[in-house]
Coordinates of N, CA, C and O in Angstrom, one line a residue:
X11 N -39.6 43.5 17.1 CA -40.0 42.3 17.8 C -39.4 41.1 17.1 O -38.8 40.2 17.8
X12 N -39.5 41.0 16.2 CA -38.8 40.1 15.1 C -37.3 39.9 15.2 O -36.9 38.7 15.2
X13 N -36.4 41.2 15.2 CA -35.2 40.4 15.7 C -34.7 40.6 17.3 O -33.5 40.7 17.5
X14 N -35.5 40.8 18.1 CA -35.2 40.3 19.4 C -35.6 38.8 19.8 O -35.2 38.2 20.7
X15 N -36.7 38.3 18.5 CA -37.1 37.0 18.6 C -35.7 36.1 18.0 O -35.1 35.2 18.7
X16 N -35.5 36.2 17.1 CA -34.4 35.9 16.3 C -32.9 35.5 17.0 O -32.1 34.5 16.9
X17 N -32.8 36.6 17.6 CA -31.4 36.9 18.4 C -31.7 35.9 19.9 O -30.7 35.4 20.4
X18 N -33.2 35.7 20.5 CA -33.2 34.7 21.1 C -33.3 33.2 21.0 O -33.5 32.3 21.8
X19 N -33.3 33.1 19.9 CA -34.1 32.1 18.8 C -32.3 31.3 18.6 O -32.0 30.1 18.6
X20 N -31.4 32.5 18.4 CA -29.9 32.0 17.9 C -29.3 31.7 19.4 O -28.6 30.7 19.6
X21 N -29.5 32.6 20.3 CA -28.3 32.0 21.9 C -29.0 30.8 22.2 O -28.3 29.9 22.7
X22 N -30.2 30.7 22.1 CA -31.1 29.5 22.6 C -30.5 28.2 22.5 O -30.2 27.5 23.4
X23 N -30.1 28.0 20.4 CA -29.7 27.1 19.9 C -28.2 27.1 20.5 O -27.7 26.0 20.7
X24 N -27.6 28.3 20.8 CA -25.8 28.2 21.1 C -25.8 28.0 22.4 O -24.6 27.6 22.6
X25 N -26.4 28.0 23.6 CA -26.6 27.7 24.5 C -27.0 25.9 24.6 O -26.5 25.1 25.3
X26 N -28.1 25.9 23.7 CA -28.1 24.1 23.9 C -27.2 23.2 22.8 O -27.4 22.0 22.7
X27 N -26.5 23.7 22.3 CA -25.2 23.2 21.6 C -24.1 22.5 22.6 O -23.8 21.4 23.0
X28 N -23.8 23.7 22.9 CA -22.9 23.8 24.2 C -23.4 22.9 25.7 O -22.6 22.6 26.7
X29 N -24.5 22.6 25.7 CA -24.9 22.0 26.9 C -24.6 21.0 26.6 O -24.3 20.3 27.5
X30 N -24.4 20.1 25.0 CA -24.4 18.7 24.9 C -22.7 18.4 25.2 O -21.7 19.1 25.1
X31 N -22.9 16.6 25.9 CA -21.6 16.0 26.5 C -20.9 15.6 25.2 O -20.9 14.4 25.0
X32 N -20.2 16.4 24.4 CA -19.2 15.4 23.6 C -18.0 15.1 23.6 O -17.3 14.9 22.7
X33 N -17.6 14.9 24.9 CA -16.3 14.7 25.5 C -16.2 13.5 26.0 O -15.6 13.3 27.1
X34 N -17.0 12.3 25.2 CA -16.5 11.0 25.9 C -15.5 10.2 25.4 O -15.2 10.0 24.2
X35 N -15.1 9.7 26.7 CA -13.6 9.1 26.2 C -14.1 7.1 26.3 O -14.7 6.3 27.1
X36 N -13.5 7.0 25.2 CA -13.6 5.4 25.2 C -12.5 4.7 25.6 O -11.4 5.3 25.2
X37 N -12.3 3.7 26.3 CA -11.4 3.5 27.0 C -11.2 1.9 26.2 O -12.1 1.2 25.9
X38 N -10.1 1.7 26.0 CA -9.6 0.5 24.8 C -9.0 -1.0 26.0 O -8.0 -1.0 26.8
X39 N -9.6 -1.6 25.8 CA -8.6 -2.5 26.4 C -7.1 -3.3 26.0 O -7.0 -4.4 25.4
X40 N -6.6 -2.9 26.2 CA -4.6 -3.6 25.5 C -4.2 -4.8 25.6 O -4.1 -5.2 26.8
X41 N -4.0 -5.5 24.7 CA -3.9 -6.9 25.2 C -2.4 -7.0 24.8 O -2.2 -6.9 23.6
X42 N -1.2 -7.2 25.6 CA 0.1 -8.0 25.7 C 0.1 -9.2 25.4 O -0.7 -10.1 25.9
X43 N 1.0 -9.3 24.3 CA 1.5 -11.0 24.0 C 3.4 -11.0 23.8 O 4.3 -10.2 23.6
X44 N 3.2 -12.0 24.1 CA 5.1 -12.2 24.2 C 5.4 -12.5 23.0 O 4.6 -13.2 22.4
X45 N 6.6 -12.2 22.5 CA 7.1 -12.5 21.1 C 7.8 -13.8 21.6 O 7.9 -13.9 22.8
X46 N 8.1 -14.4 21.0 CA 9.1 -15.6 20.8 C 10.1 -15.7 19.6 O 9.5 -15.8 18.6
X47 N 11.5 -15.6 19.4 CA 12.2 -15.7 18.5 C 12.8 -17.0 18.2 O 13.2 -17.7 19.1
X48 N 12.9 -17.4 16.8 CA 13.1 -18.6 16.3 C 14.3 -18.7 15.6 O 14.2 -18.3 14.4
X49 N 15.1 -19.1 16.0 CA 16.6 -19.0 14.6 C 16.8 -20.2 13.9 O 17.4 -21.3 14.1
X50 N 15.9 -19.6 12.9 CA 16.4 -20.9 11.5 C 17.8 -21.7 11.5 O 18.8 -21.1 11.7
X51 N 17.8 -22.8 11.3 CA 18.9 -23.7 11.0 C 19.1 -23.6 9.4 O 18.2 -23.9 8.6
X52 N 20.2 -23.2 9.0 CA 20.7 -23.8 7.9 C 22.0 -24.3 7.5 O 23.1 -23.9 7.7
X53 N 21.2 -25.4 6.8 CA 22.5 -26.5 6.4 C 23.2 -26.4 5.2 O 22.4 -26.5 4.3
X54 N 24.3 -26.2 5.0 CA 25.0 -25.7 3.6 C 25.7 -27.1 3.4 O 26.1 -27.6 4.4
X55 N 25.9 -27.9 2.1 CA 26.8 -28.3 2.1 C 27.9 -28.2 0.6 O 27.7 -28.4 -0.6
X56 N 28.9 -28.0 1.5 CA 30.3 -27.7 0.1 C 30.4 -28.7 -0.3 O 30.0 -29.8 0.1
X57 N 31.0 -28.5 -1.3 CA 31.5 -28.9 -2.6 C 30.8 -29.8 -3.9 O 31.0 -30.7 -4.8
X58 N 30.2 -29.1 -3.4 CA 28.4 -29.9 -4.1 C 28.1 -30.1 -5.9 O 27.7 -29.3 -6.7
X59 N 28.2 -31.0 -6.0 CA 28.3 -31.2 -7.7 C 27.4 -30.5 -8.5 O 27.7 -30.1 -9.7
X60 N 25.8 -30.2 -7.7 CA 24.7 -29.6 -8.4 C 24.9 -28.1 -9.0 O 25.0 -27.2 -8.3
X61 N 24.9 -27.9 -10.4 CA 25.2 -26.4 -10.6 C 23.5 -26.2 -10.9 O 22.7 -26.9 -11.6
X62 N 23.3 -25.2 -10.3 CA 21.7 -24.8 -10.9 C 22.2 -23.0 -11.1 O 22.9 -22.3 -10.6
X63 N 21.1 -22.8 -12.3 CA 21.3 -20.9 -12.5 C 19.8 -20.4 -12.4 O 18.8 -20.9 -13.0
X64 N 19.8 -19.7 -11.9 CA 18.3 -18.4 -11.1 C 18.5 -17.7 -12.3 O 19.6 -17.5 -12.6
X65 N 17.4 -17.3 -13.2 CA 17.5 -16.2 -13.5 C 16.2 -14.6 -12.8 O 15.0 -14.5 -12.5
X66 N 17.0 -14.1 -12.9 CA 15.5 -13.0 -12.8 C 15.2 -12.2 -13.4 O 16.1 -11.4 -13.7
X67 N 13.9 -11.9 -14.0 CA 13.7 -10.9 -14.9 C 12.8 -9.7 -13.8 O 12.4 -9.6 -12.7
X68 N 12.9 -8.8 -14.8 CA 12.4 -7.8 -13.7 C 11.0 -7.1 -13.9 O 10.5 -6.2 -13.2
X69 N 10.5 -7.6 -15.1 CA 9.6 -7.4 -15.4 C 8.8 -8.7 -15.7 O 9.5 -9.6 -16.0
X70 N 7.5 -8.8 -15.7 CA 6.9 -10.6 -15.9 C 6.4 -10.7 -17.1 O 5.7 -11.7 -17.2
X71 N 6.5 -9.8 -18.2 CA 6.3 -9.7 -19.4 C 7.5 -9.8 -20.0 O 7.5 -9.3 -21.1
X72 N 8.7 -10.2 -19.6 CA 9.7 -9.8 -20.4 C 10.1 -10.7 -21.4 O 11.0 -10.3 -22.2
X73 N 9.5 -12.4 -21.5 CA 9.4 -12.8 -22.8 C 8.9 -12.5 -23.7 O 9.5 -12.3 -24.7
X74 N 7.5 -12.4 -23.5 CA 6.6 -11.8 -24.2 C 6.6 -10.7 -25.0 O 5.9 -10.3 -25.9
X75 N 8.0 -10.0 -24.3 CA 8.5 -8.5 -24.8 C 9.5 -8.8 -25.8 O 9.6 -8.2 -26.8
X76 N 10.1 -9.6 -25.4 CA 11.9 -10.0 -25.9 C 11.0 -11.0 -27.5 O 11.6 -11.2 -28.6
X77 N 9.9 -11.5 -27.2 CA 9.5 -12.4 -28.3 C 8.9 -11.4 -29.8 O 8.9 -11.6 -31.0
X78 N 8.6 -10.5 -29.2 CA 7.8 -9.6 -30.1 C 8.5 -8.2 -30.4 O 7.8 -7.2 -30.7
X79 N 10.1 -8.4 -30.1 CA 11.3 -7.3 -30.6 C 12.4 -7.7 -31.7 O 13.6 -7.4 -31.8
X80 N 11.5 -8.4 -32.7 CA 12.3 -8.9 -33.0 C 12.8 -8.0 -34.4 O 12.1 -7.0 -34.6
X81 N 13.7 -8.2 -35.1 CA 13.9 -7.2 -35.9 C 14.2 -8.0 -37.8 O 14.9 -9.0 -37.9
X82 N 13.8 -7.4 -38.6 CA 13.9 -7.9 -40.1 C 14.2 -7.4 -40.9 O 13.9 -6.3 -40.7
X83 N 14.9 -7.5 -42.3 CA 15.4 -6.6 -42.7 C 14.7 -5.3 -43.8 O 15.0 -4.9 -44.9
X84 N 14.0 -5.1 -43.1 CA 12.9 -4.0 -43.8 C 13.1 -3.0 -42.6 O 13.1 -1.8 -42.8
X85 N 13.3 -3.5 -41.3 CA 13.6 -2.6 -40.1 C 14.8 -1.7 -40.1 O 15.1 -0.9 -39.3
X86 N 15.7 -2.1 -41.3 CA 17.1 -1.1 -40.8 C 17.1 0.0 -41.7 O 16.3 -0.1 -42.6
X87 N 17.6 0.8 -41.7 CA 17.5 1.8 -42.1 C 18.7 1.9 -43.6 O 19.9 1.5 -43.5
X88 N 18.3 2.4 -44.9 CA 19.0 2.3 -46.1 C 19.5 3.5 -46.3 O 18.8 4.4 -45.9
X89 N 20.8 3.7 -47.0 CA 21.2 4.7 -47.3 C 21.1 4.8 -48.8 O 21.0 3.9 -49.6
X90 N 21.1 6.5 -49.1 CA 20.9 6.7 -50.3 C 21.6 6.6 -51.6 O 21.0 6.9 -52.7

């Protein structure tokens, strides 16, 4: 009696599993916008007296690195 109760007890639950709707679809609304492209102007001018120099480092510690490599003479190595 016990597992005919059981075994109806288990299709019952797989039966109302299966009855539930989980196939809803949400439907998104899409919104279009138009691009617009803009072409920069630029003005060069030659022969220009200003010299300026960029540098770049590649790391943003690299003073702070280059400050504290420094080397003395207790650092070289003596021969015997």
């Amino acid at each position: 009696m016990k597992t005919i109760l059981t075994i109806l007890f288990v299709l019952f639950i797989g039966l109302f599993a299966q009855a539930q709707d989980a196939k809803v679809e949400v439907k998104v609304a899409a919104q279009t916008e138009n691009v617009v492209l803009v072409t920069p102007t630029v003005e060069t001018t030659l022969n220009s007296n200003e010299t300026k120099i960029a540098r770049l480092y590649m790391d943003r510690n690299y003073k702070v690195k280059k400050a504290l490599s420094f080397y003395t003479k207790a650092n070289k190595t003596k021969l015997a």
